[in-house]
mmCIF file of C-alpha atoms and ligand atoms in Angstrom:
data_model
loop_
_atom_site.group_PDB
_atom_site.id
_atom_site.type_symbol
_atom_site.label_atom_id
_atom_site.label_comp_id
_atom_site.label_asym_id
_atom_site.label_seq_id
_atom_site.Cartn_x
_atom_site.Cartn_y
_atom_site.Cartn_z
ATOM 1 C CA MET A 29 0.000 0.000 0.000
ATOM 2 C CA VAL A 30 1.290 3.453 -0.845
ATOM 3 C CA SER A 31 0.737 5.830 2.052
ATOM 4 C CA LYS A 32 1.259 9.562 1.757
ATOM 5 C CA THR A 33 4.074 11.102 3.774
ATOM 6 C CA GLU A 34 3.250 13.939 6.165
ATOM 7 C CA THR A 35 5.009 16.439 3.898
ATOM 8 C CA GLU A 36 3.091 15.166 0.847
ATOM 9 C CA GLU A 37 -0.221 15.438 2.690
ATOM 10 C CA ARG A 38 0.589 18.968 3.878
ATOM 11 C CA LYS A 39 1.490 20.071 0.329
ATOM 12 C CA LEU A 40 -1.865 18.822 -0.930
ATOM 13 C CA ASP A 41 -3.648 20.618 1.887
ATOM 14 C CA HIS A 42 -1.934 23.864 0.897
ATOM 15 C CA ILE A 43 -3.073 23.526 -2.705
ATOM 16 C CA ARG A 44 -6.625 22.687 -1.611
ATOM 17 C CA MET A 45 -6.800 25.676 0.746
ATOM 18 C CA CYS A 46 -5.355 28.019 -1.890
ATOM 19 C CA LEU A 47 -7.920 26.877 -4.435
ATOM 20 C CA THR A 48 -11.030 26.762 -2.292
ATOM 21 C CA LYS A 49 -10.604 29.414 0.423
ATOM 22 C CA ASP A 50 -9.846 33.086 0.638
ATOM 23 C CA VAL A 51 -6.086 33.133 1.256
ATOM 24 C CA GLN A 52 -5.161 36.585 0.042
ATOM 25 C CA ALA A 53 -4.145 39.502 2.240
ATOM 26 C CA LYS A 54 -7.125 41.641 3.249
ATOM 27 C CA SER A 55 -6.183 44.966 4.847
ATOM 28 C CA ILE A 56 -2.570 45.048 3.676
ATOM 29 C CA LYS A 57 -1.987 45.797 -0.024
ATOM 30 C CA ALA A 58 1.027 45.058 -2.191
ATOM 31 C CA GLY A 59 1.212 48.846 -2.555
ATOM 32 C CA PHE A 60 1.020 49.185 -6.343
ATOM 33 C CA GLU A 61 -1.906 51.603 -5.892
ATOM 34 C CA ASP A 62 0.623 54.041 -4.364
ATOM 35 C CA ILE A 63 3.020 53.708 -7.307
ATOM 36 C CA HIS A 64 2.141 55.924 -10.272
ATOM 37 C CA LEU A 65 3.584 55.715 -13.752
ATOM 38 C CA VAL A 66 3.453 58.990 -15.655
ATOM 39 C CA HIS A 67 1.353 58.727 -18.809
ATOM 40 C CA LYS A 68 3.076 60.064 -21.935
ATOM 41 C CA ALA A 69 0.626 61.571 -24.425
ATOM 42 C CA LEU A 70 3.422 61.600 -26.994
ATOM 43 C CA PRO A 71 5.217 58.304 -26.440
ATOM 44 C CA GLU A 72 7.283 58.684 -29.661
ATOM 45 C CA ILE A 73 7.603 54.898 -29.966
ATOM 46 C CA ASN A 74 5.773 52.195 -31.888
ATOM 47 C CA ARG A 75 3.719 49.834 -29.677
ATOM 48 C CA ASN A 76 4.635 46.973 -31.996
ATOM 49 C CA GLN A 77 8.324 47.528 -31.393
ATOM 50 C CA VAL A 78 8.172 47.404 -27.587
ATOM 51 C CA ASN A 79 10.771 44.825 -26.584
ATOM 52 C CA THR A 80 10.284 42.893 -23.330
ATOM 53 C CA LEU A 81 13.426 40.727 -23.509
ATOM 54 C CA LYS A 82 15.410 40.464 -20.299
ATOM 55 C CA GLU A 83 18.389 38.388 -19.232
ATOM 56 C CA ILE A 84 18.332 36.853 -15.737
ATOM 57 C CA PHE A 85 21.226 34.754 -14.438
ATOM 58 C CA GLY A 86 22.564 34.500 -17.994
ATOM 59 C CA HIS A 87 19.210 33.222 -19.269
ATOM 60 C CA LYS A 88 17.215 35.166 -21.855
ATOM 61 C CA LEU A 89 13.518 35.575 -20.979
ATOM 62 C CA ALA A 90 10.964 36.775 -23.547
ATOM 63 C CA ALA A 91 9.550 38.876 -20.690
ATOM 64 C CA PRO A 92 10.779 39.253 -17.096
ATOM 65 C CA LEU A 93 7.991 37.093 -15.696
ATOM 66 C CA ILE A 94 8.486 34.003 -13.564
ATOM 67 C CA ILE A 95 5.781 31.677 -12.287
ATOM 68 C CA GLY A 96 6.292 31.672 -8.505
ATOM 69 C CA ALA A 97 7.330 28.491 -6.683
ATOM 70 C CA MET A 98 4.233 26.483 -5.854
ATOM 71 C CA THR A 99 4.066 22.821 -6.278
ATOM 72 C CA GLY A 100 5.358 19.299 -6.668
ATOM 73 C CA GLY A 101 5.815 16.569 -4.068
ATOM 74 C CA ALA A 102 2.432 14.871 -4.293
ATOM 75 C CA LYS A 103 1.098 12.695 -7.088
ATOM 76 C CA THR A 104 -1.561 15.096 -8.349
ATOM 77 C CA THR A 105 0.871 17.998 -8.482
ATOM 78 C CA ALA A 106 2.913 16.474 -11.315
ATOM 79 C CA LYS A 107 0.116 17.398 -13.733
ATOM 80 C CA ILE A 108 0.057 21.005 -12.498
ATOM 81 C CA ASN A 109 3.825 21.306 -12.835
ATOM 82 C CA ALA A 110 3.643 19.840 -16.344
ATOM 83 C CA VAL A 111 1.041 22.395 -17.448
ATOM 84 C CA LEU A 112 2.988 25.307 -15.955
ATOM 85 C CA ALA A 113 6.258 24.098 -17.500
ATOM 86 C CA GLU A 114 4.744 23.674 -20.962
ATOM 87 C CA ALA A 115 3.455 27.225 -20.847
ATOM 88 C CA VAL A 116 6.779 28.775 -19.796
ATOM 89 C CA GLU A 117 8.656 26.784 -22.424
ATOM 90 C CA LYS A 118 6.282 27.935 -25.140
ATOM 91 C CA LEU A 119 6.338 31.589 -24.090
ATOM 92 C CA GLY A 120 10.026 31.859 -23.132
ATOM 93 C CA LEU A 121 9.396 32.630 -19.450
ATOM 94 C CA GLY A 122 10.708 31.105 -16.202
ATOM 95 C CA MET A 123 9.258 29.145 -13.304
ATOM 96 C CA GLY A 124 10.072 28.009 -9.813
ATOM 97 C CA VAL A 125 9.037 24.625 -8.474
ATOM 98 C CA GLY A 126 7.613 24.240 -4.975
ATOM 99 C CA SER A 127 9.674 23.012 -2.043
ATOM 100 C CA GLN A 128 11.431 19.782 -3.040
ATOM 101 C CA ARG A 129 11.533 18.478 0.524
ATOM 102 C CA ALA A 130 8.939 15.766 -0.148
ATOM 103 C CA ALA A 131 11.070 14.330 -2.971
ATOM 104 C CA LEU A 132 14.276 14.594 -0.972
ATOM 105 C CA GLU A 133 12.538 12.602 1.787
ATOM 106 C CA ASP A 134 11.002 10.136 -0.675
ATOM 107 C CA PRO A 135 12.811 9.898 -4.051
ATOM 108 C CA LYS A 136 9.765 8.164 -5.551
ATOM 109 C CA LEU A 137 8.185 11.623 -5.688
ATOM 110 C CA ALA A 138 11.042 13.164 -7.691
ATOM 111 C CA TYR A 139 9.072 12.718 -10.928
ATOM 112 C CA THR A 140 6.544 15.346 -9.756
ATOM 113 C CA PHE A 141 9.376 17.891 -10.092
ATOM 114 C CA GLN A 142 11.392 16.292 -12.929
ATOM 115 C CA ILE A 143 8.391 16.674 -15.221
ATOM 116 C CA THR A 144 9.136 20.422 -15.338
ATOM 117 C CA ARG A 145 12.486 19.895 -17.072
ATOM 118 C CA GLU A 146 10.949 17.312 -19.409
ATOM 119 C CA LYS A 147 8.263 19.768 -20.464
ATOM 120 C CA ALA A 148 10.522 22.825 -20.388
ATOM 121 C CA PRO A 149 13.909 21.715 -21.715
ATOM 122 C CA THR A 150 15.180 25.243 -22.357
ATOM 123 C CA ALA A 151 13.308 27.403 -19.822
ATOM 124 C CA LEU A 152 14.711 29.068 -16.712
ATOM 125 C CA LEU A 153 13.848 26.674 -13.885
ATOM 126 C CA ILE A 154 14.417 27.463 -10.221
ATOM 127 C CA ALA A 155 14.786 24.657 -7.670
ATOM 128 C CA ASN A 156 13.479 25.178 -4.123
ATOM 129 C CA ILE A 157 14.371 24.120 -0.597
ATOM 130 C CA GLY A 158 13.477 25.633 2.768
ATOM 131 C CA CYS A 159 15.738 27.484 5.174
ATOM 132 C CA PRO A 160 14.099 25.594 8.092
ATOM 133 C CA GLN A 161 15.233 22.304 6.539
ATOM 134 C CA LEU A 162 18.782 23.649 6.201
ATOM 135 C CA ILE A 163 18.725 24.552 9.865
ATOM 136 C CA SER A 164 17.476 21.127 10.882
ATOM 137 C CA GLY A 165 20.088 19.168 8.993
ATOM 138 C CA TYR A 166 19.958 19.623 5.216
ATOM 139 C CA GLY A 167 23.237 20.740 3.686
ATOM 140 C CA VAL A 168 25.151 21.030 0.438
ATOM 141 C CA ARG A 169 24.272 17.457 -0.556
ATOM 142 C CA GLU A 170 20.491 18.035 -0.449
ATOM 143 C CA ALA A 171 20.841 21.419 -2.152
ATOM 144 C CA GLU A 172 22.818 19.818 -4.983
ATOM 145 C CA GLU A 173 20.281 17.012 -5.182
ATOM 146 C CA ALA A 174 17.403 19.503 -5.560
ATOM 147 C CA VAL A 175 19.232 21.297 -8.394
ATOM 148 C CA LYS A 176 20.150 18.056 -10.134
ATOM 149 C CA MET A 177 16.571 16.754 -9.875
ATOM 150 C CA ILE A 178 15.270 19.374 -12.338
ATOM 151 C CA LYS A 179 18.569 20.465 -13.928
ATOM 152 C CA ALA A 180 17.802 23.852 -12.402
ATOM 153 C CA ASN A 181 19.362 27.141 -13.482
ATOM 154 C CA ALA A 182 19.198 28.510 -9.929
ATOM 155 C CA LEU A 183 18.194 27.406 -6.429
ATOM 156 C CA ALA A 184 15.760 29.335 -4.237
ATOM 157 C CA ILE A 185 16.038 28.928 -0.482
ATOM 158 C CA HIS A 186 12.684 29.913 0.960
ATOM 159 C CA LEU A 187 12.324 31.930 4.139
ATOM 160 C CA ASN A 188 8.891 31.418 5.692
ATOM 161 C CA PRO A 189 9.082 32.264 9.402
ATOM 162 C CA LEU A 190 5.495 33.548 9.397
ATOM 163 C CA GLN A 191 4.095 30.298 8.064
ATOM 164 C CA GLU A 192 6.240 28.187 10.392
ATOM 165 C CA ALA A 193 5.069 30.258 13.353
ATOM 166 C CA ILE A 194 1.395 29.651 12.607
ATOM 167 C CA GLN A 195 1.559 26.039 11.420
ATOM 168 C CA ALA A 196 1.119 23.351 14.122
ATOM 169 C CA GLU A 197 4.025 21.320 12.672
ATOM 170 C CA GLY A 198 6.022 24.519 12.082
ATOM 171 C CA GLN A 199 9.733 24.707 12.673
ATOM 172 C CA THR A 200 10.396 27.944 14.487
ATOM 173 C CA ASP A 201 14.097 27.611 15.202
ATOM 174 C CA PHE A 202 15.734 29.930 12.663
ATOM 175 C CA MET A 203 19.079 30.139 14.509
ATOM 176 C CA GLY A 204 22.021 29.939 12.110
ATOM 177 C CA GLY A 205 19.905 30.273 8.950
ATOM 178 C CA LEU A 206 22.041 33.001 7.432
ATOM 179 C CA ASP A 207 25.272 31.010 7.812
ATOM 180 C CA LYS A 208 23.642 27.956 6.269
ATOM 181 C CA ILE A 209 22.495 30.011 3.269
ATOM 182 C CA GLY A 210 26.050 31.344 2.925
ATOM 183 C CA GLU A 211 27.464 27.813 3.016
ATOM 184 C CA ILE A 212 25.168 26.710 0.179
ATOM 185 C CA ALA A 213 25.846 29.896 -1.806
ATOM 186 C CA HIS A 214 29.584 29.223 -1.715
ATOM 187 C CA ALA A 215 29.370 25.517 -2.470
ATOM 188 C CA LEU A 216 26.921 25.394 -5.385
ATOM 189 C CA PRO A 217 27.764 26.334 -8.974
ATOM 190 C CA VAL A 218 24.286 27.736 -9.667
ATOM 191 C CA PRO A 219 23.065 31.118 -8.343
ATOM 192 C CA ILE A 220 21.322 31.009 -4.967
ATOM 193 C CA ILE A 221 18.197 33.110 -4.506
ATOM 194 C CA ALA A 222 16.934 33.892 -0.993
ATOM 195 C CA LYS A 223 13.156 33.901 -1.247
ATOM 196 C CA GLU A 224 10.461 35.160 1.109
ATOM 197 C CA THR A 225 6.994 33.749 0.659
ATOM 198 C CA GLY A 226 4.617 36.642 1.330
ATOM 199 C CA ALA A 227 5.889 38.712 4.259
ATOM 200 C CA GLY A 228 8.609 40.670 2.442
ATOM 201 C CA MET A 229 12.251 41.552 3.060
ATOM 202 C CA SER A 230 13.793 44.679 4.547
ATOM 203 C CA THR A 231 17.011 46.581 3.812
ATOM 204 C CA GLU A 232 18.667 44.905 6.815
ATOM 205 C CA VAL A 233 17.886 41.368 5.640
ATOM 206 C CA ALA A 234 18.893 42.131 2.042
ATOM 207 C CA VAL A 235 22.271 43.484 3.149
ATOM 208 C CA ALA A 236 22.910 40.421 5.342
ATOM 209 C CA LEU A 237 22.007 38.059 2.480
ATOM 210 C CA ASP A 238 24.222 39.970 0.061
ATOM 211 C CA GLU A 239 27.133 39.667 2.477
ATOM 212 C CA VAL A 240 26.871 35.863 2.690
ATOM 213 C CA GLY A 241 26.982 35.494 -1.098
ATOM 214 C CA VAL A 242 23.497 34.958 -2.504
ATOM 215 C CA ARG A 243 23.102 36.082 -6.135
ATOM 216 C CA GLY A 244 19.427 36.957 -6.031
ATOM 217 C CA ILE A 245 16.567 37.973 -3.774
ATOM 218 C CA ASP A 246 12.930 37.102 -4.377
ATOM 219 C CA LEU A 247 11.453 39.513 -1.893
ATOM 220 C CA GLY A 248 8.020 37.813 -1.654
ATOM 221 C CA GLY A 249 6.221 40.806 -0.187
ATOM 222 C CA ALA A 250 2.898 41.098 1.607
ATOM 223 C CA GLY A 251 -0.284 41.947 -0.258
ATOM 224 C CA GLY A 252 -0.857 38.749 -2.238
ATOM 225 C CA THR A 253 -1.126 35.213 -0.900
ATOM 226 C CA SER A 254 -0.988 35.203 2.903
ATOM 227 C CA TRP A 255 0.519 32.098 4.495
ATOM 228 C CA ALA A 256 -1.021 33.051 7.824
ATOM 229 C CA ALA A 257 -4.363 32.784 6.000
ATOM 230 C CA VAL A 258 -3.519 29.401 4.462
ATOM 231 C CA GLU A 259 -2.505 28.043 7.865
ATOM 232 C CA TYR A 260 -5.615 29.569 9.468
ATOM 233 C CA HIS A 261 -7.764 27.465 7.160
ATOM 234 C CA ARG A 262 -5.735 24.338 7.934
ATOM 235 C CA ALA A 263 -6.037 25.024 11.678
ATOM 236 C CA LYS A 264 -9.780 25.332 11.241
ATOM 237 C CA LYS A 265 -9.873 21.945 9.564
ATOM 238 C CA PHE A 266 -7.999 20.453 12.543
ATOM 239 C CA ARG A 267 -10.069 22.462 15.083
ATOM 240 C CA ASP A 268 -6.869 23.944 16.491
ATOM 241 C CA GLU A 269 -8.102 27.104 18.244
ATOM 242 C CA LEU A 270 -4.702 28.601 19.032
ATOM 243 C CA ARG A 271 -3.485 28.284 15.426
ATOM 244 C CA GLN A 272 -6.746 29.748 14.121
ATOM 245 C CA ARG A 273 -6.266 32.709 16.429
ATOM 246 C CA LEU A 274 -2.659 33.175 15.297
ATOM 247 C CA GLY A 275 -3.638 32.870 11.644
ATOM 248 C CA LEU A 276 -6.314 35.549 11.988
ATOM 249 C CA THR A 277 -4.091 37.912 13.972
ATOM 250 C CA PHE A 278 -1.167 37.642 11.547
ATOM 251 C CA TRP A 279 -3.249 37.420 8.347
ATOM 252 C CA ASP A 280 -1.962 40.811 7.142
ATOM 253 C CA TRP A 281 1.543 40.672 8.608
ATOM 254 C CA GLY A 282 4.556 41.749 6.600
ATOM 255 C CA ILE A 283 6.246 44.353 4.437
ATOM 256 C CA PRO A 284 4.175 45.241 1.371
ATOM 257 C CA THR A 285 5.775 44.245 -1.935
ATOM 258 C CA SER A 286 6.323 47.785 -3.293
ATOM 259 C CA ILE A 287 7.977 48.943 -0.051
ATOM 260 C CA SER A 288 10.101 45.820 0.207
ATOM 261 C CA LEU A 289 11.186 46.285 -3.402
ATOM 262 C CA ILE A 290 12.439 49.824 -2.812
ATOM 263 C CA GLU A 291 14.207 48.759 0.390
ATOM 264 C CA VAL A 292 15.902 45.757 -1.241
ATOM 265 C CA ARG A 293 16.757 47.506 -4.529
ATOM 266 C CA ASN A 294 18.428 50.390 -2.748
ATOM 267 C CA SER A 295 20.536 48.149 -0.537
ATOM 268 C CA THR A 296 21.997 45.619 -2.990
ATOM 269 C CA LYS A 297 23.013 45.174 -6.615
ATOM 270 C CA LEU A 298 21.760 41.585 -6.587
ATOM 271 C CA THR A 299 19.198 40.271 -9.047
ATOM 272 C CA VAL A 300 15.827 41.159 -7.524
ATOM 273 C CA ILE A 301 12.566 39.326 -8.210
ATOM 274 C CA ALA A 302 9.415 41.082 -6.965
ATOM 275 C CA THR A 303 6.698 38.639 -5.951
ATOM 276 C CA GLY A 304 3.587 39.038 -3.799
ATOM 277 C CA GLY A 305 0.312 40.428 -5.102
ATOM 278 C CA VAL A 306 1.575 41.195 -8.630
ATOM 279 C CA ARG A 307 -1.648 40.824 -10.606
ATOM 280 C CA THR A 308 -1.564 42.840 -13.849
ATOM 281 C CA GLY A 309 0.860 43.966 -16.522
ATOM 282 C CA ILE A 310 0.686 47.459 -14.992
ATOM 283 C CA ASP A 311 1.871 46.036 -11.647
ATOM 284 C CA ILE A 312 4.702 44.342 -13.542
ATOM 285 C CA VAL A 313 5.825 47.607 -15.159
ATOM 286 C CA LYS A 314 5.628 49.420 -11.807
ATOM 287 C CA ALA A 315 7.815 46.764 -10.187
ATOM 288 C CA LEU A 316 10.341 46.881 -13.042
ATOM 289 C CA ALA A 317 10.396 50.696 -12.953
ATOM 290 C CA LEU A 318 11.213 50.481 -9.234
ATOM 291 C CA GLY A 319 14.216 48.337 -10.110
ATOM 292 C CA ALA A 320 13.031 44.723 -10.052
ATOM 293 C CA ASP A 321 14.862 42.529 -12.581
ATOM 294 C CA ALA A 322 11.809 40.302 -12.894
ATOM 295 C CA VAL A 323 8.482 39.657 -11.200
ATOM 296 C CA GLY A 324 6.945 36.479 -9.859
ATOM 297 C CA ILE A 325 3.254 35.578 -9.859
ATOM 298 C CA ALA A 326 1.978 32.503 -8.024
ATOM 299 C CA LEU A 327 -1.633 31.987 -6.907
ATOM 300 C CA PRO A 328 -3.587 33.316 -9.928
ATOM 301 C CA LEU A 329 -1.464 31.175 -12.248
ATOM 302 C CA LEU A 330 -2.132 28.048 -10.197
ATOM 303 C CA LYS A 331 -5.834 28.696 -10.680
ATOM 304 C CA SER A 332 -5.403 29.149 -14.443
ATOM 305 C CA ALA A 333 -3.219 26.040 -14.752
ATOM 306 C CA LEU A 334 -5.876 23.929 -13.090
ATOM 307 C CA LYS A 335 -8.495 25.073 -15.566
ATOM 308 C CA SER A 336 -6.568 24.030 -18.664
ATOM 309 C CA PRO A 337 -3.241 24.379 -20.499
ATOM 310 C CA ALA A 338 -4.953 26.827 -22.877
ATOM 311 C CA LYS A 339 -6.134 28.965 -19.973
ATOM 312 C CA ILE A 340 -2.676 29.408 -18.423
ATOM 313 C CA GLU A 341 -1.167 30.218 -21.794
ATOM 314 C CA LYS A 342 -3.890 32.778 -22.404
ATOM 315 C CA GLU A 343 -3.424 34.334 -18.961
ATOM 316 C CA LEU A 344 0.336 34.694 -19.456
ATOM 317 C CA THR A 345 -0.133 36.082 -22.978
ATOM 318 C CA HIS A 346 -2.604 38.643 -21.661
ATOM 319 C CA LEU A 347 -0.220 39.698 -18.882
ATOM 320 C CA ILE A 348 2.510 40.248 -21.473
ATOM 321 C CA ALA A 349 0.132 42.273 -23.665
ATOM 322 C CA GLU A 350 -0.695 44.461 -20.631
ATOM 323 C CA LEU A 351 2.994 44.833 -19.873
ATOM 324 C CA LYS A 352 3.714 45.979 -23.442
ATOM 325 C CA THR A 353 0.760 48.371 -23.435
ATOM 326 C CA ALA A 354 1.867 50.009 -20.178
ATOM 327 C CA MET A 355 5.415 50.318 -21.545
ATOM 328 C CA PHE A 356 4.084 51.944 -24.712
ATOM 329 C CA LEU A 357 2.004 54.436 -22.691
ATOM 330 C CA ILE A 358 5.049 55.642 -20.755
ATOM 331 C CA GLY A 359 7.320 55.679 -23.812
ATOM 332 C CA ALA A 360 9.559 52.755 -22.814
ATOM 333 C CA LYS A 361 10.697 50.639 -25.780
ATOM 334 C CA SER A 362 12.777 48.229 -23.754
ATOM 335 C CA ILE A 363 12.975 46.885 -20.202
ATOM 336 C CA GLN A 364 16.204 48.894 -19.759
ATOM 337 C CA ASP A 365 14.253 52.104 -20.532
ATOM 338 C CA LEU A 366 12.163 51.463 -17.407
ATOM 339 C CA ASP A 367 15.142 52.484 -15.234
ATOM 340 C CA ARG A 368 14.688 56.020 -16.489
ATOM 341 C CA VAL A 369 10.928 56.598 -16.429
ATOM 342 C CA PRO A 370 9.532 58.857 -13.704
ATOM 343 C CA VAL A 371 7.600 57.146 -10.899
ATOM 344 C CA VAL A 372 5.517 59.008 -8.336
ATOM 345 C CA ILE A 373 5.166 57.330 -4.935
ATOM 346 C CA THR A 374 2.310 58.398 -2.678
ATOM 347 C CA GLY A 375 0.178 57.279 0.275
ATOM 348 C CA LYS A 376 1.188 54.762 2.916
ATOM 349 C CA THR A 377 4.032 53.499 0.749
ATOM 350 C CA ALA A 378 5.574 56.982 0.651
ATOM 351 C CA ASP A 379 5.014 57.515 4.401
ATOM 352 C CA TRP A 380 6.820 54.294 5.268
ATOM 353 C CA LEU A 381 9.722 54.937 2.912
ATOM 354 C CA LYS A 382 10.206 58.538 4.060
ATOM 355 C CA ALA A 383 10.221 57.351 7.679
ATOM 356 C CA ARG A 384 12.991 54.922 6.684
ATOM 357 C CA GLY A 385 15.029 57.754 5.115
ATOM 358 C CA PHE A 386 14.395 57.228 1.375
ATOM 359 C CA LYS A 387 14.416 60.214 -0.979
ATOM 360 C CA LEU A 388 11.392 59.634 -3.174
ATOM 361 C CA GLU A 389 11.746 62.836 -5.241
ATOM 362 C CA GLU A 390 14.562 61.135 -7.179
ATOM 363 C CA TYR A 391 12.051 58.638 -8.593
ATOM 364 C CA ALA A 392 9.596 61.372 -9.542
ATOM 365 C CA ARG A 393 12.231 63.459 -11.334
ATOM 366 C CA ARG A 394 13.703 60.730 -13.510
ATOM 367 C CA GLY A 395 13.503 60.920 -17.253
HETATM 368 C C1 FMN B 274 -0.159 26.925 -3.514
HETATM 369 C C2 FMN B 274 1.114 27.663 -3.210
HETATM 370 C C3 FMN B 274 2.228 26.943 -2.817
HETATM 371 C C4 FMN B 274 3.438 27.599 -2.563
HETATM 372 N N1 FMN B 274 4.539 26.855 -2.230
HETATM 373 C C5 FMN B 274 5.750 27.465 -2.113
HETATM 374 C C6 FMN B 274 6.924 26.693 -1.913
HETATM 375 O O1 FMN B 274 6.890 25.464 -1.807
HETATM 376 N N2 FMN B 274 8.123 27.338 -1.841
HETATM 377 C C7 FMN B 274 8.208 28.716 -1.947
HETATM 378 O O2 FMN B 274 9.305 29.253 -1.937
HETATM 379 N N3 FMN B 274 7.093 29.464 -2.121
HETATM 380 C C8 FMN B 274 5.881 28.885 -2.205
HETATM 381 N N4 FMN B 274 4.755 29.637 -2.426
HETATM 382 C C9 FMN B 274 4.866 31.126 -2.381
HETATM 383 C C10 FMN B 274 4.894 31.754 -3.768
HETATM 384 O O3 FMN B 274 6.042 31.370 -4.487
HETATM 385 C C11 FMN B 274 4.822 33.303 -3.675
HETATM 386 O O4 FMN B 274 5.981 33.787 -3.032
HETATM 387 C C12 FMN B 274 3.615 33.805 -2.898
HETATM 388 O O5 FMN B 274 2.486 33.001 -3.150
HETATM 389 C C13 FMN B 274 3.268 35.247 -3.242
HETATM 390 O O6 FMN B 274 2.878 35.410 -4.588
HETATM 391 P P1 FMN B 274 1.341 35.573 -5.068
HETATM 392 O O7 FMN B 274 0.751 36.671 -4.236
HETATM 393 O O8 FMN B 274 1.418 35.899 -6.517
HETATM 394 O O9 FMN B 274 0.664 34.265 -4.797
HETATM 395 C C14 FMN B 274 3.528 29.016 -2.682
HETATM 396 C C15 FMN B 274 2.384 29.735 -3.079
HETATM 397 C C16 FMN B 274 1.194 29.088 -3.340
HETATM 398 C C17 FMN B 274 0.005 29.899 -3.761
#
């Protein structure tokens, strides 16, 4: 009899909760409403010549859009990963796989991740392991194994203290995490990306990660999928009152994506991926104009992938059309041009950043 491992069962639960319950941030926003691109009535460019090519970690992407790490590790997730991988291969984009812990614990599940490389032989693929697992014993060997499993172009190490703190089985000892990340960064030939999962990263954390040798930061800001929310729903299922209470209290915890992006971008020269509540091509352009090298989108693309391969391809194509349209309307013919377009930052996002000492006029006066 084939019984599911605890990790496999938990992964399935996460997918189920994300698909059937409200798991998005409520009162906290990713902050894109406070970021304003300046419309150019005379763009002086041809919409059809807008070029969205971008190179990340030596890999050319047709547009700087990466499907956020989500799944793998349970039988039914192989199909989802296959659909996502086919779409990124076809459109020249990138994708991350979900935490590979389940397959490292049980190699029979490796196929649920390997399918991504089979379906996307040339795409940018990002492997994924958790910082908590590094702290509790994983090392260079497991990191190399995760990369080898999908012939990955980079490895993301996820940082999810919020989720671990709410989850009943959570591992809340994060002592020594930074050193462990540094050890992996120095030992592996592929770039290491430190990746938050929905609560964002600050200047201080970005600087520390830069110092230990990571090559990229996926800042995973607040305002999109909330892992406190996902764990709240799981706690409800298990009638765990304390965890439900924690999930509700911390539902909107974290640093909003737009704020985190400005903090991280101004503190390192690393490759920065902005994930967390990115929902339209306009959000993508805002993130790129604030200095992101690429954006990540997770939850909405999971929903599309489950509908059909055609649906995910359509969704990604529409996002790219929105991205091009927004670029046209601000007169940017290439992704590089976005470094020079003016951006006005208002509201709570501006208040936070000013309180942290950022000079926002420099963004508004660009161009
Ligand atoms: C169903 C689901 C599973 C996820 N699993 C992982 C994971 O295993 N590893 C990881 O680094 N991030 C994981 N994430 C986090 C996403 O990569 C992303 O950082 C987060 O969902 C914010 O993006 P969004 O608002 O576009 O969903 C998961 C997200 C979802 C929705």
